[in-house]
Amino acid sequence: MGQGDACSGQPPAMTISATEPDWSREVPHRWWDPGYRLLRAIRKYQAAHGRLARKYWALQHWFWSTVTQSEIHLTQNIGGGLRLPHPTGIILHPDAVLGPNCQLFHQVTLGLVEDQDGVPVLGGHVDIGAGARILGPVRIGNHARVGANAVVLRDVPAGATAVGVPARIILPKESAAQP
């Protein structure tokens, strides 16, 4: 009771911060955790001082990018607490921004639209389902969710869920019920 799950019909409690990174989310859960290894290489590269250290972490990044078949740039703007539970095939435009405590499943793409300028910007604690595509100058609000295989071409407000192709926005029940 009070946890807000699918059985109760209530939205999940927003206990994960959208502003303060939870660095424990980036701790590996098992010995072979390629998502953690890829993210660690990016973090270490960004923090490295000196050419030799940067080359070492760039090589680690290349290796783990090959293993996961993902394209996450070494200078990607990623908030703390990112989770990559299944990091295979994740493609992020180098200028895309990820807020703190986000979660990306496999085959997620954050990219451009041919006729528009701008890239996706994710707020804090955004969960992106497997195979989702977020394209163009789209803003995803804090605590929002994007369903599996959704194609998001417009902004998603905070706390809302985007599903379908093209994605339609589902607002939380408490804000939809208010006049």
Short mmCIF file of N, CA and C in Angstrom, two decimals:
data_model
loop_
_atom_site.label_atom_id
_atom_site.label_comp_id
_atom_site.label_asym_id
_atom_site.label_seq_id
_atom_site.Cartn_x
_atom_site.Cartn_y
_atom_site.Cartn_z
N MET A 1 0.83 -1.17 0.00
CA MET A 1 0.00 0.00 0.00
C MET A 1 0.88 1.24 0.00
N GLY A 2 0.51 2.23 -0.78
CA GLY A 2 1.25 3.48 -0.81
C GLY A 2 2.46 3.46 -1.74
N GLN A 3 2.78 2.31 -2.31
CA GLN A 3 3.92 2.26 -3.19
C GLN A 3 3.57 2.69 -4.59
N GLY A 4 2.31 2.66 -4.95
CA GLY A 4 1.89 3.10 -6.26
C GLY A 4 2.36 2.17 -7.36
N ASP A 5 1.70 1.06 -7.51
CA ASP A 5 2.09 0.13 -8.55
C ASP A 5 0.93 -0.08 -9.51
N ALA A 6 1.11 -0.97 -10.44
CA ALA A 6 0.08 -1.23 -11.44
C ALA A 6 -1.18 -1.81 -10.82
N CYS A 7 -1.06 -2.55 -9.71
CA CYS A 7 -2.23 -3.15 -9.07
C CYS A 7 -3.12 -2.10 -8.41
N SER A 8 -2.52 -1.06 -7.85
CA SER A 8 -3.32 -0.05 -7.15
C SER A 8 -3.89 0.98 -8.10
N GLY A 9 -3.39 1.05 -9.32
CA GLY A 9 -3.87 2.03 -10.28
C GLY A 9 -3.33 3.43 -10.03
N GLN A 10 -2.44 3.57 -9.08
CA GLN A 10 -1.87 4.87 -8.75
C GLN A 10 -0.51 5.02 -9.43
N PRO A 11 -0.12 6.27 -9.75
CA PRO A 11 1.21 6.46 -10.34
C PRO A 11 2.28 6.17 -9.30
N PRO A 12 3.46 5.74 -9.74
CA PRO A 12 4.53 5.43 -8.79
C PRO A 12 4.97 6.69 -8.04
N ALA A 13 5.38 6.51 -6.81
CA ALA A 13 5.87 7.63 -6.03
C ALA A 13 7.16 8.15 -6.66
N MET A 14 7.30 9.46 -6.68
CA MET A 14 8.48 10.06 -7.29
C MET A 14 9.55 10.25 -6.23
N THR A 15 10.15 9.15 -5.80
CA THR A 15 11.16 9.21 -4.76
C THR A 15 12.55 9.45 -5.32
N ILE A 16 12.74 9.26 -6.60
CA ILE A 16 14.03 9.50 -7.22
C ILE A 16 14.08 10.97 -7.63
N SER A 17 15.13 11.64 -7.24
CA SER A 17 15.26 13.07 -7.49
C SER A 17 15.45 13.36 -8.98
N ALA A 18 14.88 14.48 -9.41
CA ALA A 18 15.08 14.95 -10.78
C ALA A 18 16.18 15.99 -10.84
N THR A 19 16.72 16.36 -9.68
CA THR A 19 17.75 17.40 -9.66
C THR A 19 19.07 16.94 -9.06
N GLU A 20 19.02 16.09 -8.05
CA GLU A 20 20.24 15.63 -7.38
C GLU A 20 20.62 14.24 -7.88
N PRO A 21 21.82 14.09 -8.46
CA PRO A 21 22.21 12.77 -8.97
C PRO A 21 22.38 11.75 -7.85
N ASP A 22 21.89 10.55 -8.10
CA ASP A 22 22.08 9.42 -7.19
C ASP A 22 23.18 8.54 -7.79
N TRP A 23 24.40 8.78 -7.36
CA TRP A 23 25.55 8.09 -7.96
C TRP A 23 25.53 6.59 -7.71
N SER A 24 24.76 6.13 -6.74
CA SER A 24 24.68 4.69 -6.49
C SER A 24 24.00 3.96 -7.65
N ARG A 25 23.25 4.68 -8.47
CA ARG A 25 22.61 4.06 -9.64
C ARG A 25 23.64 3.64 -10.69
N GLU A 26 24.85 4.19 -10.63
CA GLU A 26 25.89 3.86 -11.60
C GLU A 26 26.84 2.77 -11.11
N VAL A 27 26.53 2.15 -9.99
CA VAL A 27 27.36 1.07 -9.45
C VAL A 27 26.98 -0.23 -10.17
N PRO A 28 27.98 -1.03 -10.58
CA PRO A 28 27.65 -2.28 -11.28
C PRO A 28 26.92 -3.26 -10.37
N HIS A 29 25.99 -4.00 -10.95
CA HIS A 29 25.21 -4.97 -10.19
C HIS A 29 25.75 -6.39 -10.34
N ARG A 30 26.69 -6.58 -11.23
CA ARG A 30 27.29 -7.89 -11.44
C ARG A 30 28.68 -7.70 -12.07
N TRP A 31 29.45 -8.75 -12.12
CA TRP A 31 30.81 -8.64 -12.63
C TRP A 31 30.82 -8.16 -14.08
N TRP A 32 30.03 -8.77 -14.93
CA TRP A 32 29.99 -8.40 -16.34
C TRP A 32 28.83 -7.44 -16.53
N ASP A 33 29.12 -6.16 -16.52
CA ASP A 33 28.10 -5.13 -16.67
C ASP A 33 28.60 -4.11 -17.70
N PRO A 34 28.37 -4.38 -18.99
CA PRO A 34 28.93 -3.51 -20.02
C PRO A 34 28.39 -2.08 -19.97
N GLY A 35 27.15 -1.89 -19.51
CA GLY A 35 26.62 -0.54 -19.39
C GLY A 35 27.42 0.29 -18.40
N TYR A 36 27.76 -0.32 -17.27
CA TYR A 36 28.58 0.35 -16.27
C TYR A 36 29.97 0.63 -16.83
N ARG A 37 30.56 -0.33 -17.50
CA ARG A 37 31.91 -0.17 -18.04
C ARG A 37 31.97 0.95 -19.08
N LEU A 38 30.97 1.02 -19.96
CA LEU A 38 30.92 2.08 -20.96
C LEU A 38 30.77 3.44 -20.29
N LEU A 39 29.86 3.54 -19.35
CA LEU A 39 29.63 4.80 -18.65
C LEU A 39 30.86 5.21 -17.83
N ARG A 40 31.52 4.24 -17.21
CA ARG A 40 32.73 4.54 -16.45
C ARG A 40 33.82 5.10 -17.35
N ALA A 41 33.97 4.54 -18.55
CA ALA A 41 34.99 5.04 -19.47
C ALA A 41 34.70 6.50 -19.85
N ILE A 42 33.44 6.83 -20.06
CA ILE A 42 33.06 8.21 -20.40
C ILE A 42 33.35 9.13 -19.22
N ARG A 43 32.93 8.74 -18.02
CA ARG A 43 33.15 9.56 -16.83
C ARG A 43 34.64 9.77 -16.57
N LYS A 44 35.43 8.71 -16.67
CA LYS A 44 36.87 8.80 -16.41
C LYS A 44 37.56 9.66 -17.47
N TYR A 45 37.14 9.53 -18.73
CA TYR A 45 37.70 10.36 -19.80
C TYR A 45 37.43 11.84 -19.51
N GLN A 46 36.20 12.16 -19.13
CA GLN A 46 35.84 13.55 -18.87
C GLN A 46 36.59 14.12 -17.68
N ALA A 47 36.95 13.28 -16.71
CA ALA A 47 37.65 13.74 -15.51
C ALA A 47 39.17 13.67 -15.64
N ALA A 48 39.67 13.01 -16.68
CA ALA A 48 41.11 12.77 -16.81
C ALA A 48 41.88 14.06 -17.07
N HIS A 49 43.06 14.12 -16.47
CA HIS A 49 44.00 15.22 -16.72
C HIS A 49 45.26 14.59 -17.29
N GLY A 50 45.62 15.00 -18.44
CA GLY A 50 46.81 14.43 -19.06
C GLY A 50 46.45 13.59 -20.28
N ARG A 51 47.32 13.67 -21.26
CA ARG A 51 47.07 13.01 -22.53
C ARG A 51 47.05 11.49 -22.43
N LEU A 52 47.94 10.93 -21.65
CA LEU A 52 48.02 9.48 -21.54
C LEU A 52 46.76 8.90 -20.90
N ALA A 53 46.28 9.52 -19.83
CA ALA A 53 45.06 9.05 -19.17
C ALA A 53 43.86 9.17 -20.11
N ARG A 54 43.78 10.28 -20.84
CA ARG A 54 42.65 10.45 -21.78
C ARG A 54 42.70 9.40 -22.89
N LYS A 55 43.90 9.09 -23.36
CA LYS A 55 44.02 8.07 -24.40
C LYS A 55 43.60 6.70 -23.87
N TYR A 56 44.00 6.39 -22.63
CA TYR A 56 43.62 5.11 -22.03
C TYR A 56 42.10 4.99 -21.95
N TRP A 57 41.43 6.03 -21.44
CA TRP A 57 39.97 5.97 -21.29
C TRP A 57 39.27 6.05 -22.63
N ALA A 58 39.87 6.71 -23.61
CA ALA A 58 39.29 6.71 -24.96
C ALA A 58 39.35 5.30 -25.55
N LEU A 59 40.43 4.59 -25.31
CA LEU A 59 40.55 3.20 -25.76
C LEU A 59 39.52 2.31 -25.07
N GLN A 60 39.35 2.48 -23.74
CA GLN A 60 38.32 1.74 -23.00
C GLN A 60 36.93 2.04 -23.57
N HIS A 61 36.68 3.30 -23.87
CA HIS A 61 35.39 3.71 -24.44
C HIS A 61 35.17 3.03 -25.80
N TRP A 62 36.20 3.03 -26.62
CA TRP A 62 36.09 2.39 -27.93
C TRP A 62 35.76 0.90 -27.76
N PHE A 63 36.47 0.22 -26.84
CA PHE A 63 36.23 -1.21 -26.61
C PHE A 63 34.79 -1.46 -26.17
N TRP A 64 34.33 -0.74 -25.14
CA TRP A 64 32.98 -0.98 -24.63
C TRP A 64 31.89 -0.49 -25.58
N SER A 65 32.20 0.51 -26.40
CA SER A 65 31.25 0.92 -27.44
C SER A 65 31.10 -0.19 -28.48
N THR A 66 32.19 -0.87 -28.79
CA THR A 66 32.15 -1.98 -29.74
C THR A 66 31.39 -3.16 -29.14
N VAL A 67 31.65 -3.46 -27.89
CA VAL A 67 30.95 -4.57 -27.23
C VAL A 67 29.44 -4.32 -27.19
N THR A 68 29.05 -3.10 -26.85
CA THR A 68 27.62 -2.78 -26.71
C THR A 68 26.97 -2.31 -28.00
N GLN A 69 27.80 -2.04 -29.03
CA GLN A 69 27.30 -1.50 -30.29
C GLN A 69 26.51 -0.21 -30.06
N SER A 70 27.01 0.62 -29.15
CA SER A 70 26.37 1.89 -28.79
C SER A 70 27.25 3.06 -29.20
N GLU A 71 26.59 4.20 -29.46
CA GLU A 71 27.30 5.42 -29.78
C GLU A 71 26.94 6.49 -28.77
N ILE A 72 27.76 6.59 -27.75
CA ILE A 72 27.63 7.64 -26.75
C ILE A 72 28.96 8.36 -26.74
N HIS A 73 28.94 9.62 -27.12
CA HIS A 73 30.16 10.39 -27.33
C HIS A 73 30.92 10.59 -26.02
N LEU A 74 32.24 10.67 -26.12
CA LEU A 74 33.08 10.86 -24.94
C LEU A 74 32.81 12.17 -24.20
N THR A 75 32.31 13.18 -24.89
CA THR A 75 32.04 14.46 -24.25
C THR A 75 30.54 14.69 -24.05
N GLN A 76 29.77 13.61 -24.09
CA GLN A 76 28.32 13.69 -23.92
C GLN A 76 27.96 14.37 -22.60
N ASN A 77 26.95 15.23 -22.61
CA ASN A 77 26.47 15.91 -21.40
C ASN A 77 25.48 14.98 -20.70
N ILE A 78 25.97 14.26 -19.69
CA ILE A 78 25.17 13.25 -18.98
C ILE A 78 25.13 13.61 -17.51
N GLY A 79 23.93 13.76 -16.97
CA GLY A 79 23.79 13.98 -15.53
C GLY A 79 24.14 12.71 -14.77
N GLY A 80 24.45 12.84 -13.51
CA GLY A 80 24.81 11.70 -12.69
C GLY A 80 23.64 10.76 -12.47
N GLY A 81 23.94 9.51 -12.17
CA GLY A 81 22.91 8.53 -11.87
C GLY A 81 22.29 7.87 -13.08
N LEU A 82 22.94 7.96 -14.25
CA LEU A 82 22.40 7.32 -15.46
C LEU A 82 22.44 5.81 -15.31
N ARG A 83 21.36 5.14 -15.69
CA ARG A 83 21.33 3.67 -15.70
C ARG A 83 21.18 3.20 -17.13
N LEU A 84 22.00 2.22 -17.49
CA LEU A 84 21.96 1.57 -18.79
C LEU A 84 21.82 0.07 -18.55
N PRO A 85 20.62 -0.42 -18.17
CA PRO A 85 20.49 -1.83 -17.82
C PRO A 85 20.78 -2.78 -18.98
N HIS A 86 20.45 -2.38 -20.20
CA HIS A 86 20.72 -3.18 -21.40
C HIS A 86 21.28 -2.21 -22.43
N PRO A 87 22.59 -1.98 -22.45
CA PRO A 87 23.15 -0.87 -23.23
C PRO A 87 23.31 -1.12 -24.72
N THR A 88 22.81 -2.20 -25.25
CA THR A 88 23.04 -2.53 -26.65
C THR A 88 22.30 -1.58 -27.59
N GLY A 89 23.03 -1.02 -28.54
CA GLY A 89 22.43 -0.24 -29.62
C GLY A 89 21.92 1.14 -29.25
N ILE A 90 22.41 1.73 -28.18
CA ILE A 90 21.98 3.08 -27.79
C ILE A 90 22.75 4.09 -28.64
N ILE A 91 22.01 4.99 -29.29
CA ILE A 91 22.61 6.00 -30.15
C ILE A 91 22.20 7.37 -29.62
N LEU A 92 23.18 8.19 -29.20
CA LEU A 92 22.90 9.53 -28.69
C LEU A 92 23.64 10.56 -29.53
N HIS A 93 22.91 11.57 -29.99
CA HIS A 93 23.56 12.67 -30.69
C HIS A 93 24.54 13.32 -29.72
N PRO A 94 25.74 13.72 -30.19
CA PRO A 94 26.74 14.28 -29.27
C PRO A 94 26.27 15.52 -28.50
N ASP A 95 25.30 16.27 -29.03
CA ASP A 95 24.83 17.47 -28.36
C ASP A 95 23.59 17.23 -27.49
N ALA A 96 23.04 16.03 -27.50
CA ALA A 96 21.88 15.72 -26.66
C ALA A 96 22.27 15.82 -25.19
N VAL A 97 21.31 16.22 -24.36
CA VAL A 97 21.57 16.42 -22.94
C VAL A 97 20.69 15.46 -22.13
N LEU A 98 21.30 14.79 -21.17
CA LEU A 98 20.56 13.89 -20.28
C LEU A 98 20.66 14.42 -18.86
N GLY A 99 19.51 14.62 -18.22
CA GLY A 99 19.48 15.09 -16.84
C GLY A 99 19.89 13.99 -15.88
N PRO A 100 19.90 14.30 -14.59
CA PRO A 100 20.31 13.31 -13.60
C PRO A 100 19.28 12.18 -13.44
N ASN A 101 19.77 11.00 -13.11
CA ASN A 101 18.97 9.83 -12.76
C ASN A 101 18.07 9.32 -13.88
N CYS A 102 18.51 9.46 -15.11
CA CYS A 102 17.75 8.92 -16.25
C CYS A 102 18.05 7.43 -16.41
N GLN A 103 17.21 6.76 -17.18
CA GLN A 103 17.41 5.35 -17.47
C GLN A 103 17.08 5.12 -18.94
N LEU A 104 18.02 4.51 -19.66
CA LEU A 104 17.85 4.23 -21.08
C LEU A 104 17.96 2.73 -21.30
N PHE A 105 16.96 2.15 -21.94
CA PHE A 105 17.04 0.74 -22.29
C PHE A 105 17.64 0.59 -23.69
N HIS A 106 17.75 -0.62 -24.17
CA HIS A 106 18.43 -0.89 -25.43
C HIS A 106 17.70 -0.30 -26.63
N GLN A 107 18.49 -0.02 -27.66
CA GLN A 107 18.02 0.48 -28.95
C GLN A 107 17.39 1.87 -28.89
N VAL A 108 17.70 2.66 -27.87
CA VAL A 108 17.18 4.03 -27.77
C VAL A 108 18.00 4.95 -28.67
N THR A 109 17.32 5.88 -29.34
CA THR A 109 17.98 6.86 -30.17
C THR A 109 17.54 8.25 -29.78
N LEU A 110 18.50 9.14 -29.54
CA LEU A 110 18.24 10.56 -29.37
C LEU A 110 18.96 11.25 -30.51
N GLY A 111 18.18 11.82 -31.45
CA GLY A 111 18.82 12.34 -32.65
C GLY A 111 18.11 13.52 -33.26
N LEU A 112 18.50 13.81 -34.49
CA LEU A 112 18.02 14.97 -35.23
C LEU A 112 16.84 14.62 -36.13
N VAL A 113 16.14 15.68 -36.54
CA VAL A 113 15.15 15.59 -37.61
C VAL A 113 15.70 16.43 -38.75
N GLU A 114 15.57 15.96 -39.97
CA GLU A 114 16.22 16.58 -41.11
C GLU A 114 15.94 18.07 -41.27
N ASP A 115 14.71 18.51 -41.12
CA ASP A 115 14.36 19.89 -41.40
C ASP A 115 14.38 20.80 -40.18
N GLN A 116 14.83 20.31 -39.03
CA GLN A 116 14.78 21.10 -37.80
C GLN A 116 16.16 21.19 -37.15
N ASP A 117 16.38 22.33 -36.50
CA ASP A 117 17.61 22.49 -35.73
C ASP A 117 17.33 22.14 -34.28
N GLY A 118 18.28 21.55 -33.61
CA GLY A 118 18.13 21.23 -32.20
C GLY A 118 18.10 19.74 -31.95
N VAL A 119 18.46 19.40 -30.72
CA VAL A 119 18.54 18.00 -30.31
C VAL A 119 17.72 17.79 -29.04
N PRO A 120 17.41 16.55 -28.70
CA PRO A 120 16.63 16.28 -27.50
C PRO A 120 17.36 16.68 -26.22
N VAL A 121 16.55 17.14 -25.25
CA VAL A 121 17.04 17.46 -23.92
C VAL A 121 16.14 16.73 -22.94
N LEU A 122 16.71 15.84 -22.14
CA LEU A 122 15.95 15.08 -21.15
C LEU A 122 16.10 15.74 -19.79
N GLY A 123 15.00 15.87 -19.08
CA GLY A 123 15.02 16.38 -17.72
C GLY A 123 15.55 15.31 -16.77
N GLY A 124 15.31 15.51 -15.50
CA GLY A 124 15.77 14.56 -14.50
C GLY A 124 14.81 13.40 -14.31
N HIS A 125 15.35 12.24 -14.01
CA HIS A 125 14.61 11.00 -13.79
C HIS A 125 13.62 10.71 -14.92
N VAL A 126 14.15 10.62 -16.12
CA VAL A 126 13.37 10.25 -17.30
C VAL A 126 13.71 8.81 -17.65
N ASP A 127 12.69 7.99 -17.82
CA ASP A 127 12.87 6.59 -18.20
C ASP A 127 12.45 6.42 -19.65
N ILE A 128 13.37 5.87 -20.46
CA ILE A 128 13.12 5.67 -21.89
C ILE A 128 13.09 4.17 -22.16
N GLY A 129 11.97 3.69 -22.70
CA GLY A 129 11.80 2.27 -22.97
C GLY A 129 12.58 1.80 -24.18
N ALA A 130 12.69 0.50 -24.32
CA ALA A 130 13.46 -0.13 -25.39
C ALA A 130 12.95 0.29 -26.76
N GLY A 131 13.87 0.63 -27.63
CA GLY A 131 13.55 0.94 -29.01
C GLY A 131 12.95 2.32 -29.24
N ALA A 132 12.84 3.15 -28.23
CA ALA A 132 12.24 4.48 -28.38
C ALA A 132 13.15 5.39 -29.19
N ARG A 133 12.53 6.30 -29.94
CA ARG A 133 13.24 7.30 -30.72
C ARG A 133 12.74 8.67 -30.28
N ILE A 134 13.65 9.54 -29.89
CA ILE A 134 13.32 10.91 -29.53
C ILE A 134 14.11 11.78 -30.50
N LEU A 135 13.39 12.49 -31.35
CA LEU A 135 14.03 13.15 -32.48
C LEU A 135 13.70 14.63 -32.54
N GLY A 136 14.72 15.44 -32.83
CA GLY A 136 14.53 16.87 -33.01
C GLY A 136 14.67 17.65 -31.71
N PRO A 137 14.29 18.93 -31.75
CA PRO A 137 14.43 19.81 -30.59
C PRO A 137 13.34 19.55 -29.55
N VAL A 138 13.34 18.36 -28.99
CA VAL A 138 12.30 17.91 -28.07
C VAL A 138 12.80 18.06 -26.64
N ARG A 139 11.92 18.52 -25.76
CA ARG A 139 12.21 18.62 -24.33
C ARG A 139 11.35 17.59 -23.60
N ILE A 140 11.99 16.75 -22.80
CA ILE A 140 11.28 15.76 -22.00
C ILE A 140 11.37 16.23 -20.55
N GLY A 141 10.22 16.43 -19.91
CA GLY A 141 10.18 16.97 -18.55
C GLY A 141 10.62 15.97 -17.49
N ASN A 142 10.84 16.48 -16.30
CA ASN A 142 11.25 15.65 -15.16
C ASN A 142 10.22 14.57 -14.87
N HIS A 143 10.67 13.42 -14.46
CA HIS A 143 9.84 12.27 -14.08
C HIS A 143 8.93 11.79 -15.22
N ALA A 144 9.28 12.08 -16.46
CA ALA A 144 8.49 11.62 -17.60
C ALA A 144 8.96 10.22 -18.01
N ARG A 145 8.09 9.55 -18.75
CA ARG A 145 8.42 8.22 -19.27
C ARG A 145 8.11 8.17 -20.75
N VAL A 146 8.92 7.41 -21.48
CA VAL A 146 8.70 7.19 -22.90
C VAL A 146 8.59 5.68 -23.08
N GLY A 147 7.48 5.24 -23.65
CA GLY A 147 7.23 3.82 -23.80
C GLY A 147 8.11 3.17 -24.85
N ALA A 148 8.16 1.86 -24.80
CA ALA A 148 8.96 1.09 -25.76
C ALA A 148 8.48 1.36 -27.18
N ASN A 149 9.44 1.56 -28.08
CA ASN A 149 9.22 1.78 -29.50
C ASN A 149 8.44 3.04 -29.83
N ALA A 150 8.29 3.95 -28.89
CA ALA A 150 7.63 5.23 -29.16
C ALA A 150 8.53 6.09 -30.03
N VAL A 151 7.91 6.94 -30.86
CA VAL A 151 8.64 7.92 -31.66
C VAL A 151 8.16 9.29 -31.21
N VAL A 152 9.01 9.97 -30.45
CA VAL A 152 8.64 11.25 -29.85
C VAL A 152 9.17 12.38 -30.72
N LEU A 153 8.23 13.22 -31.21
CA LEU A 153 8.59 14.33 -32.08
C LEU A 153 8.17 15.67 -31.49
N ARG A 154 7.58 15.65 -30.29
CA ARG A 154 7.17 16.90 -29.62
C ARG A 154 7.45 16.78 -28.13
N ASP A 155 7.39 17.91 -27.45
CA ASP A 155 7.72 17.96 -26.03
C ASP A 155 6.81 17.07 -25.20
N VAL A 156 7.38 16.52 -24.12
CA VAL A 156 6.63 15.71 -23.17
C VAL A 156 6.69 16.43 -21.82
N PRO A 157 5.53 16.83 -21.26
CA PRO A 157 5.56 17.55 -20.00
C PRO A 157 6.04 16.69 -18.84
N ALA A 158 6.41 17.34 -17.75
CA ALA A 158 6.88 16.65 -16.56
C ALA A 158 5.82 15.68 -16.05
N GLY A 159 6.24 14.47 -15.70
CA GLY A 159 5.35 13.47 -15.13
C GLY A 159 4.48 12.74 -16.13
N ALA A 160 4.53 13.11 -17.39
CA ALA A 160 3.68 12.49 -18.41
C ALA A 160 4.36 11.26 -19.01
N THR A 161 3.58 10.51 -19.79
CA THR A 161 4.08 9.33 -20.48
C THR A 161 3.81 9.50 -21.97
N ALA A 162 4.79 9.18 -22.80
CA ALA A 162 4.64 9.24 -24.26
C ALA A 162 4.66 7.81 -24.80
N VAL A 163 3.64 7.46 -25.60
CA VAL A 163 3.55 6.12 -26.17
C VAL A 163 3.07 6.20 -27.61
N GLY A 164 3.49 5.24 -28.42
CA GLY A 164 2.97 5.11 -29.77
C GLY A 164 3.85 5.74 -30.84
N VAL A 165 3.37 5.59 -32.10
CA VAL A 165 4.07 6.12 -33.27
C VAL A 165 3.07 6.88 -34.11
N PRO A 166 3.17 8.19 -34.26
CA PRO A 166 3.98 9.08 -33.43
C PRO A 166 3.43 9.09 -32.01
N ALA A 167 4.27 9.47 -31.07
CA ALA A 167 3.90 9.38 -29.65
C ALA A 167 2.75 10.31 -29.30
N ARG A 168 1.84 9.78 -28.52
CA ARG A 168 0.79 10.61 -27.93
C ARG A 168 1.11 10.73 -26.45
N ILE A 169 0.71 11.84 -25.87
CA ILE A 169 1.07 12.15 -24.49
C ILE A 169 -0.08 11.75 -23.58
N ILE A 170 0.25 11.01 -22.53
CA ILE A 170 -0.72 10.62 -21.51
C ILE A 170 -0.32 11.34 -20.23
N LEU A 171 -1.20 12.22 -19.77
CA LEU A 171 -0.93 12.97 -18.56
C LEU A 171 -1.24 12.13 -17.34
N PRO A 172 -0.59 12.41 -16.20
CA PRO A 172 -0.90 11.67 -14.97
C PRO A 172 -2.36 11.88 -14.59
N LYS A 173 -2.97 10.89 -13.95
CA LYS A 173 -4.39 10.95 -13.62
C LYS A 173 -4.75 12.13 -12.73
N GLU A 174 -3.91 12.45 -11.73
CA GLU A 174 -4.29 13.52 -10.83
C GLU A 174 -4.32 14.88 -11.53
N SER A 175 -3.43 15.13 -12.53
CA SER A 175 -3.48 16.42 -13.22
C SER A 175 -4.56 16.41 -14.30
N ALA A 176 -4.90 15.25 -14.86
CA ALA A 176 -5.94 15.18 -15.88
C ALA A 176 -7.32 15.31 -15.25
N ALA A 177 -7.49 14.92 -13.97
CA ALA A 177 -8.79 14.96 -13.32
C ALA A 177 -9.12 16.35 -12.80
N GLN A 178 -8.12 17.21 -12.65
CA GLN A 178 -8.37 18.56 -12.13
C GLN A 178 -8.95 19.44 -13.22
N PRO A 179 -9.90 20.37 -12.82
CA PRO A 179 -10.49 21.26 -13.83
C PRO A 179 -9.53 22.29 -14.33
#
